[in-house]
PDB file of C-alpha atoms in Angstrom:
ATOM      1  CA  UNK A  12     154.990  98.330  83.658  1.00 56.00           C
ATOM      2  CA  UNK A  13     153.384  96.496  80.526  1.00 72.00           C
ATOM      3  CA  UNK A  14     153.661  92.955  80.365  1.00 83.00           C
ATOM      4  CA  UNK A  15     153.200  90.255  77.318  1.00 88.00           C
ATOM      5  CA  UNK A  16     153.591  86.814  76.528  1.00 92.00           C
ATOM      6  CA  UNK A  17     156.788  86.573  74.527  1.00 90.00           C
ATOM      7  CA  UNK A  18     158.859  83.479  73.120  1.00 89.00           C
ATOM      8  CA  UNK A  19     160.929  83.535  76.314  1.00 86.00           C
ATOM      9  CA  UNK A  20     158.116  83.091  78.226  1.00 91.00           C
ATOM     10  CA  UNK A  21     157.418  79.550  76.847  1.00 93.00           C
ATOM     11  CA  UNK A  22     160.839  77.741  76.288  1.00 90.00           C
ATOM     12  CA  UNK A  23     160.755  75.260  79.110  1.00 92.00           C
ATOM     13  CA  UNK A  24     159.588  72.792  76.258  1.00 93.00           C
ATOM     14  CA  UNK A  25     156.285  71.373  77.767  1.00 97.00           C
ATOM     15  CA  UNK A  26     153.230  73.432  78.106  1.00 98.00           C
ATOM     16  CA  UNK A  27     153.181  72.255  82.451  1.00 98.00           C
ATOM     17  CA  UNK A  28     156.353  73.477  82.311  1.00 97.00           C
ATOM     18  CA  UNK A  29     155.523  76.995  80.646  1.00 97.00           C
ATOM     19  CA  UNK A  30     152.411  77.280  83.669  1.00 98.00           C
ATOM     20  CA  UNK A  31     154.764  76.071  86.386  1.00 97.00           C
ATOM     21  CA  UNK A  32     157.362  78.900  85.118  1.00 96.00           C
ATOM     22  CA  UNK A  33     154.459  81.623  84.881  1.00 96.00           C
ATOM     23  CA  UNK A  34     155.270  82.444  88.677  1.00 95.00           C
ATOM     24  CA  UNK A  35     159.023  84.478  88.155  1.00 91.00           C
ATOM     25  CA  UNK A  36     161.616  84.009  91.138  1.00 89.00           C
ATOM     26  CA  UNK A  37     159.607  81.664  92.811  1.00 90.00           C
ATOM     27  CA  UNK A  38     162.026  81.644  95.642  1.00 87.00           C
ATOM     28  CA  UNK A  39     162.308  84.792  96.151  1.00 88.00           C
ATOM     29  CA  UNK A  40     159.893  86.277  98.415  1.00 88.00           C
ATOM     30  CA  UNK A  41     160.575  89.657  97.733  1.00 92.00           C
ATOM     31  CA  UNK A  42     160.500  89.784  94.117  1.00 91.00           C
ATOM     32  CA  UNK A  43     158.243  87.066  93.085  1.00 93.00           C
ATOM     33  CA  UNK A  44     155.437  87.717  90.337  1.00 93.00           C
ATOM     34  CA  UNK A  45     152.668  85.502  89.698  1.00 95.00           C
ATOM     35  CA  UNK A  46     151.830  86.607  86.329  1.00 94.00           C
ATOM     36  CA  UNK A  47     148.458  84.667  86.716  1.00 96.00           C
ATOM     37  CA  UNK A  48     146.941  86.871  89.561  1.00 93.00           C
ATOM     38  CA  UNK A  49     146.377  89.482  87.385  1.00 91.00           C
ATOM     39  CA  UNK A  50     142.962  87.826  85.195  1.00 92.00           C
ATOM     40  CA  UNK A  51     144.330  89.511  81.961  1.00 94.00           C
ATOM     41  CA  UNK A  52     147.282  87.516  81.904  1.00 94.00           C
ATOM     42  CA  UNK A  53     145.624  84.063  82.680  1.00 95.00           C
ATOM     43  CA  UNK A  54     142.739  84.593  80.170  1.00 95.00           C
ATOM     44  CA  UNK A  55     145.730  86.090  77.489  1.00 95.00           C
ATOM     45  CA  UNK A  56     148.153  83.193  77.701  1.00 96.00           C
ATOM     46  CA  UNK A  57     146.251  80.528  75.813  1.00 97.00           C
ATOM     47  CA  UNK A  58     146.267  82.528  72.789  1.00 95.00           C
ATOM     48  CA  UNK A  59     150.259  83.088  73.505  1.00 95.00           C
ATOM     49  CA  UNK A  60     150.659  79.218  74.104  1.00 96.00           C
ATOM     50  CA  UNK A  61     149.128  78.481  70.838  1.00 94.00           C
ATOM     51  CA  UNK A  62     151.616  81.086  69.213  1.00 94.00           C
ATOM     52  CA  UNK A  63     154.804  79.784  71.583  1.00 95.00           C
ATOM     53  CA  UNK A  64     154.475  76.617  73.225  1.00 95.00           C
ATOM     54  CA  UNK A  65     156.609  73.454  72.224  1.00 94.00           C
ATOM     55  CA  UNK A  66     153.289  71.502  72.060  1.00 95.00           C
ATOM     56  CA  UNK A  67     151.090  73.087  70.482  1.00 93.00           C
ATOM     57  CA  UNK A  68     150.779  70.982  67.957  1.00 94.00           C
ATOM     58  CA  UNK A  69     149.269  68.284  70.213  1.00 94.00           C
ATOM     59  CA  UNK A  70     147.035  70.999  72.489  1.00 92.00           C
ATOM     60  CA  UNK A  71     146.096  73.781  69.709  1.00 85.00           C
ATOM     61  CA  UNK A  72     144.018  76.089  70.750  1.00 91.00           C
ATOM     62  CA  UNK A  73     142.879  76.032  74.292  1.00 95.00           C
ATOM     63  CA  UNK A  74     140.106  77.959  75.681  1.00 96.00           C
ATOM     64  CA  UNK A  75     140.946  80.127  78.849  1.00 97.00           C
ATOM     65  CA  UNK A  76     140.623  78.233  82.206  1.00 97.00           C
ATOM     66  CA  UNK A  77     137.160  78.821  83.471  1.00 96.00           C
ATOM     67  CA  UNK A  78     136.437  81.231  86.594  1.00 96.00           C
ATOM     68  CA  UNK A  79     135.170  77.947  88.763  1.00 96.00           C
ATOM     69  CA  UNK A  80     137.765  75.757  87.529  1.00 97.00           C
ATOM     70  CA  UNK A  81     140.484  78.873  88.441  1.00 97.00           C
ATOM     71  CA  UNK A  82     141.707  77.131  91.782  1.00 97.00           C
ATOM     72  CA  UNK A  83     141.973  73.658  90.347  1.00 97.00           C
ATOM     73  CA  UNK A  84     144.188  75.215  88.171  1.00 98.00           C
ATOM     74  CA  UNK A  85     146.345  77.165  90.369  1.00 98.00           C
ATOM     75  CA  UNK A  86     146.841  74.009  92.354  1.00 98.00           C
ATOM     76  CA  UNK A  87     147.869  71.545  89.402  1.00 98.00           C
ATOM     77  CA  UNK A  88     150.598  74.314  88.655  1.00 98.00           C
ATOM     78  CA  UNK A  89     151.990  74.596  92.034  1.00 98.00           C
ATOM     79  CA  UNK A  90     151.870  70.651  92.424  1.00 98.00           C
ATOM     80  CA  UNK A  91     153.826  70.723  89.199  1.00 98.00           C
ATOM     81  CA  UNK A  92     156.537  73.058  90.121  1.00 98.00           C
ATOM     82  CA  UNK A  93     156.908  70.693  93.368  1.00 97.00           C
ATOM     83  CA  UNK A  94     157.286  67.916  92.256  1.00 98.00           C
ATOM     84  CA  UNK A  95     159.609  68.092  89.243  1.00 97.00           C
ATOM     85  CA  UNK A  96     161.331  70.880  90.907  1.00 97.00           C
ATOM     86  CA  UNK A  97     161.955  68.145  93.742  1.00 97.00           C
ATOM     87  CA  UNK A  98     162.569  65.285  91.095  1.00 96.00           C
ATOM     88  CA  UNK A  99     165.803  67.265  89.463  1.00 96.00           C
ATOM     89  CA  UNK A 100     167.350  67.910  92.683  1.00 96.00           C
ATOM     90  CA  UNK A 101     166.319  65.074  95.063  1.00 95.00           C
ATOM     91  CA  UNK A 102     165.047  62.396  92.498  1.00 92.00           C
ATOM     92  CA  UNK A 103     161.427  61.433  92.450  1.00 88.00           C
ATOM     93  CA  UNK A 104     159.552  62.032  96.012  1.00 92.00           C
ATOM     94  CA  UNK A 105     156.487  59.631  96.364  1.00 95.00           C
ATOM     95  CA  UNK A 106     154.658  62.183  98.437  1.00 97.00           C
ATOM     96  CA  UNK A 107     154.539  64.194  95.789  1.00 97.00           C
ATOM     97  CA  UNK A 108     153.795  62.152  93.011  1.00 97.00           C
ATOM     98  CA  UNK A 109     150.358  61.301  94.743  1.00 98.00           C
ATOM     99  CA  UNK A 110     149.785  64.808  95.778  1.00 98.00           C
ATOM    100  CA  UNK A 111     150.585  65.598  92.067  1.00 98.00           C
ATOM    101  CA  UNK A 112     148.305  62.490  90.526  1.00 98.00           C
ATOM    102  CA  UNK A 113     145.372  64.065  93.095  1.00 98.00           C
ATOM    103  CA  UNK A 114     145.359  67.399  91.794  1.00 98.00           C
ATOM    104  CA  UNK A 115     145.677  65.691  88.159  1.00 97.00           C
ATOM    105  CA  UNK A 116     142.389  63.970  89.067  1.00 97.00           C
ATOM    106  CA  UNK A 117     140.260  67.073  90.747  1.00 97.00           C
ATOM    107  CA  UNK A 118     141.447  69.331  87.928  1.00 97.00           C
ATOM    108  CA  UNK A 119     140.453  66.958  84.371  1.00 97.00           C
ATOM    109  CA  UNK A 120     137.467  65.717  86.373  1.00 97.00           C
ATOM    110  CA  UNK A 121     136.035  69.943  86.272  1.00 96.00           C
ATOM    111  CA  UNK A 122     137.973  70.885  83.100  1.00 97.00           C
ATOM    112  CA  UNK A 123     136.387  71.658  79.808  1.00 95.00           C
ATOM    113  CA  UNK A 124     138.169  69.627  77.411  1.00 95.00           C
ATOM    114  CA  UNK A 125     139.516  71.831  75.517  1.00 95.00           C
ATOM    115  CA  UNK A 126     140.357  74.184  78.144  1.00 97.00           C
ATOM    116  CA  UNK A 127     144.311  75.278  79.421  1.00 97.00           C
ATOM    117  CA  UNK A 128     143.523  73.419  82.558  1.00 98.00           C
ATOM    118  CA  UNK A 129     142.409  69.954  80.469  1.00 97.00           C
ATOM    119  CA  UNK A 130     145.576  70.779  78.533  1.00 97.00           C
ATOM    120  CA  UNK A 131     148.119  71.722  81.092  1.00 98.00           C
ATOM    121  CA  UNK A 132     146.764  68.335  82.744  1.00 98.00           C
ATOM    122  CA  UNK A 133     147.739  65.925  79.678  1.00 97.00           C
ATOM    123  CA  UNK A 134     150.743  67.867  79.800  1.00 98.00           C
ATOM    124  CA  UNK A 135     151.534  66.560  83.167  1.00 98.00           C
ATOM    125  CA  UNK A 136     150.937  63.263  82.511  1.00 97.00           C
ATOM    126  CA  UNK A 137     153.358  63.105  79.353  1.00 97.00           C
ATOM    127  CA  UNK A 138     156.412  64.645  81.518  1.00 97.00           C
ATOM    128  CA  UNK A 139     155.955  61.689  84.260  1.00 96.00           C
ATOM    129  CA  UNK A 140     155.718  59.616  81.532  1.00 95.00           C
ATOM    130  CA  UNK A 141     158.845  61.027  80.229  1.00 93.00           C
ATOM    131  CA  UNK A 142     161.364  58.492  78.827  1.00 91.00           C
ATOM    132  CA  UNK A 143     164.348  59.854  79.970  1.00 91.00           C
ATOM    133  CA  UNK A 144     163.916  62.286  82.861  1.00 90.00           C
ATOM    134  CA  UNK A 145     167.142  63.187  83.065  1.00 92.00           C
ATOM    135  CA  UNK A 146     166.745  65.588  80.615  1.00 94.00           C
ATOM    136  CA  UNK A 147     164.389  67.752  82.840  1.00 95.00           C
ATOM    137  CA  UNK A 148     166.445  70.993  84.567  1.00 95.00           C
ATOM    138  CA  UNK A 149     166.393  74.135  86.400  1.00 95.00           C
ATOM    139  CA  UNK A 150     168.033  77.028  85.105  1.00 91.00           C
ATOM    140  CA  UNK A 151     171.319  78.263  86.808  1.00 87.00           C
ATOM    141  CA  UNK A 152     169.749  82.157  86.384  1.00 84.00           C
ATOM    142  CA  UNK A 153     165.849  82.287  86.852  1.00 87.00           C
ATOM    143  CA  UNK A 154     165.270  79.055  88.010  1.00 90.00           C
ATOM    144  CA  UNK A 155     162.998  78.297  85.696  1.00 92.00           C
ATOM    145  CA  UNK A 156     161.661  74.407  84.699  1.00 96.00           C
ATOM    146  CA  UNK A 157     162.792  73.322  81.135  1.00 95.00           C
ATOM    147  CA  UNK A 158     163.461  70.279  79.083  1.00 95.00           C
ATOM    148  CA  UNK A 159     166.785  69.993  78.042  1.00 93.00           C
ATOM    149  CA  UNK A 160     166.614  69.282  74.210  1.00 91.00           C
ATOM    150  CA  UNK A 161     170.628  69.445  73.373  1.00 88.00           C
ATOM    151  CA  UNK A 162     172.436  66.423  71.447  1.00 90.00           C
ATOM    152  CA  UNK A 163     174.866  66.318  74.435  1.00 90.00           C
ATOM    153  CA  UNK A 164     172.415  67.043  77.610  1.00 86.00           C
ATOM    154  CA  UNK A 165     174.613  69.855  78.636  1.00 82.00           C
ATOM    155  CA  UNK A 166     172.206  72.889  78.328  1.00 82.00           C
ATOM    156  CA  UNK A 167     172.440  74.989  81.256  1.00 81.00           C
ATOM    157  CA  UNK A 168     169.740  78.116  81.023  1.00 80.00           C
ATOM    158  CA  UNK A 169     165.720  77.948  79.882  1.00 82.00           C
ATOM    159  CA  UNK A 170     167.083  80.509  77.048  1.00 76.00           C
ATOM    160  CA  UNK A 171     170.152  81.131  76.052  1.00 68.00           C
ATOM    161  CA  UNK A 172     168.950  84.536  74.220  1.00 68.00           C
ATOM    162  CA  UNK A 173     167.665  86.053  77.710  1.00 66.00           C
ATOM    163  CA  UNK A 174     169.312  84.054  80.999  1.00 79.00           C
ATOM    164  CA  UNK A 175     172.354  82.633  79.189  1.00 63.00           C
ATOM    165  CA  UNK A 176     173.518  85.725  78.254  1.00 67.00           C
ATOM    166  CA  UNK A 177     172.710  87.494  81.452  1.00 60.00           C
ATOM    167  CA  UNK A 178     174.716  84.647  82.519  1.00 55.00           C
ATOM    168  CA  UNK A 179     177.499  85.116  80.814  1.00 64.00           C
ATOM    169  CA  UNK A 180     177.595  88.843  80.794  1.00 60.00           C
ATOM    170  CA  UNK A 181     176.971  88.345  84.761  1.00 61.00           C
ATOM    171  CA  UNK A 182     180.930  86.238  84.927  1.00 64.00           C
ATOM    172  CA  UNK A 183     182.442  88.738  82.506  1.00 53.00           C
ATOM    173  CA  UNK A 184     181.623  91.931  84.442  1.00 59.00           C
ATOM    174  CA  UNK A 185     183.114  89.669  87.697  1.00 67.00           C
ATOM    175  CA  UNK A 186     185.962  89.128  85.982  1.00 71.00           C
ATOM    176  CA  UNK A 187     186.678  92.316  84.944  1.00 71.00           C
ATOM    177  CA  UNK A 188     186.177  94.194  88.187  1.00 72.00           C
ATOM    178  CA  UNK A 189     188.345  91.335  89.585  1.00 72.00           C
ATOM    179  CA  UNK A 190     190.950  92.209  87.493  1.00 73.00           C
ATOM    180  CA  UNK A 191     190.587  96.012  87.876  1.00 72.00           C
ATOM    181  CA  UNK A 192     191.734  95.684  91.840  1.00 72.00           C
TER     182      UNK A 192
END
C-alpha cells in the first residue's frame, strides 16, 4: 500500500500536533501505524508540513530531523501525545509537564535550528503556552490531537472531510439497519 502526506494528515492545527498524530490508532495495538518508522516518511514530511501545516508560516521550511537527533525526536512526540492527550481528558498532569519540558530541553539542545525537531520543539512550547486550552481536543473517530478553531468551540472530528463524515455515515448505516429489524 502507497502512502503520502495529504491535507488530512496535518489538520490538528499545530505542527506538535501534526507529529503527535503521525502514529494512526495509537490505542490500538493491533492496527497501529507509526508512519515515522519507515525513514521515507520521516525524511518526506517536512516538505509536506511546509505544503500543509497550520504554521508554516512561522516554521517554513524545515530540514529533515537528523539520523543522531532521530530518538530525541521520537521521544518529544510521544511526550507530546501524553501529555496533552492527558490534559483534555484529566486536565494538566504535573508529571508530565516536567517529563514533557525534559524532552523539550534534550531535543533543542541537539537540534539543528532549522530542523523538524527544533521546529516541532517551538511548537510545543506555543501549545503550553496556549491562551485558552480549552480549545485543544481529541477526535470522537481517530483519536487524533487537534485545535479546535470553530466560533462556537463545538468541533467534534480533526476533519470533517475524512472522520466527520465517516462519522456520520457510521450513525446513518446504524440507524438504518436499526430500522430494517
Amino acid at each position: 500500500m502507497t502512502f503520502a502526506w495529504t491535507a488530512h494528515r496535518f489538520s490538528s492545527g499545530a505542527l506538535a500536533l501534526d507529529v503527535a498524530n503521525s502514529v494512526v490508532l495509537r490505542h490500538n495495538t493491533s492496527r497501529r501505524i507509526d508512519r515515522f518508522a519507515t525513514r521515507e516518511q520521516l525524511e518526506s514530511f517536512p516538505l509536506a508540513a511546509a505544503k500543509f501545516c497550520a504554521e508554516r508560516a512561522l516554521f517554513g521550511d524545515v530540514l529533515p530531523v537528523a539520523p543522531e537527533n532521530r530518538p530525541n525526536f521520537i521521544a518529544l512526540r510521544e511526550a507530546t501525545d501524553r501529555y496533552f492527550r492527558q490534559k483534555v481528558l484529566t486536565g494538566n498532569d504535573d508529571r508530565l509537564l516536567a517529563e514533557l519540558l525534559e524532552t523539550l530541553a534534550v531535543t533543542l539542545r541537539d537540534a539543528k535550528p532549522d530542523g523538524l525537531d527544533a521546529a516541532t520543539a517551538h511548537s510545543v512550547l506555543r501549545l503550553i503556552a496556549m491562551p485558552d486550552p480549552e480549545r485543544m481536543k481529541i477526535c470522537r473517530n481517530c483519536g487524533w490531537l487537534f485545535i479546535d478553531r470553530s466560533k462556537n468551540k463545538s468541533r467534534a472530528w480533526c476533519d470533517m472531510a475524512v472522520c466527520g463524515n465517516r462519522a456520520k455515515a457510521s450513525r446513518h448505516y446504524r440507524r438504518k439497519k436499526e430500522e430494517a429489524i
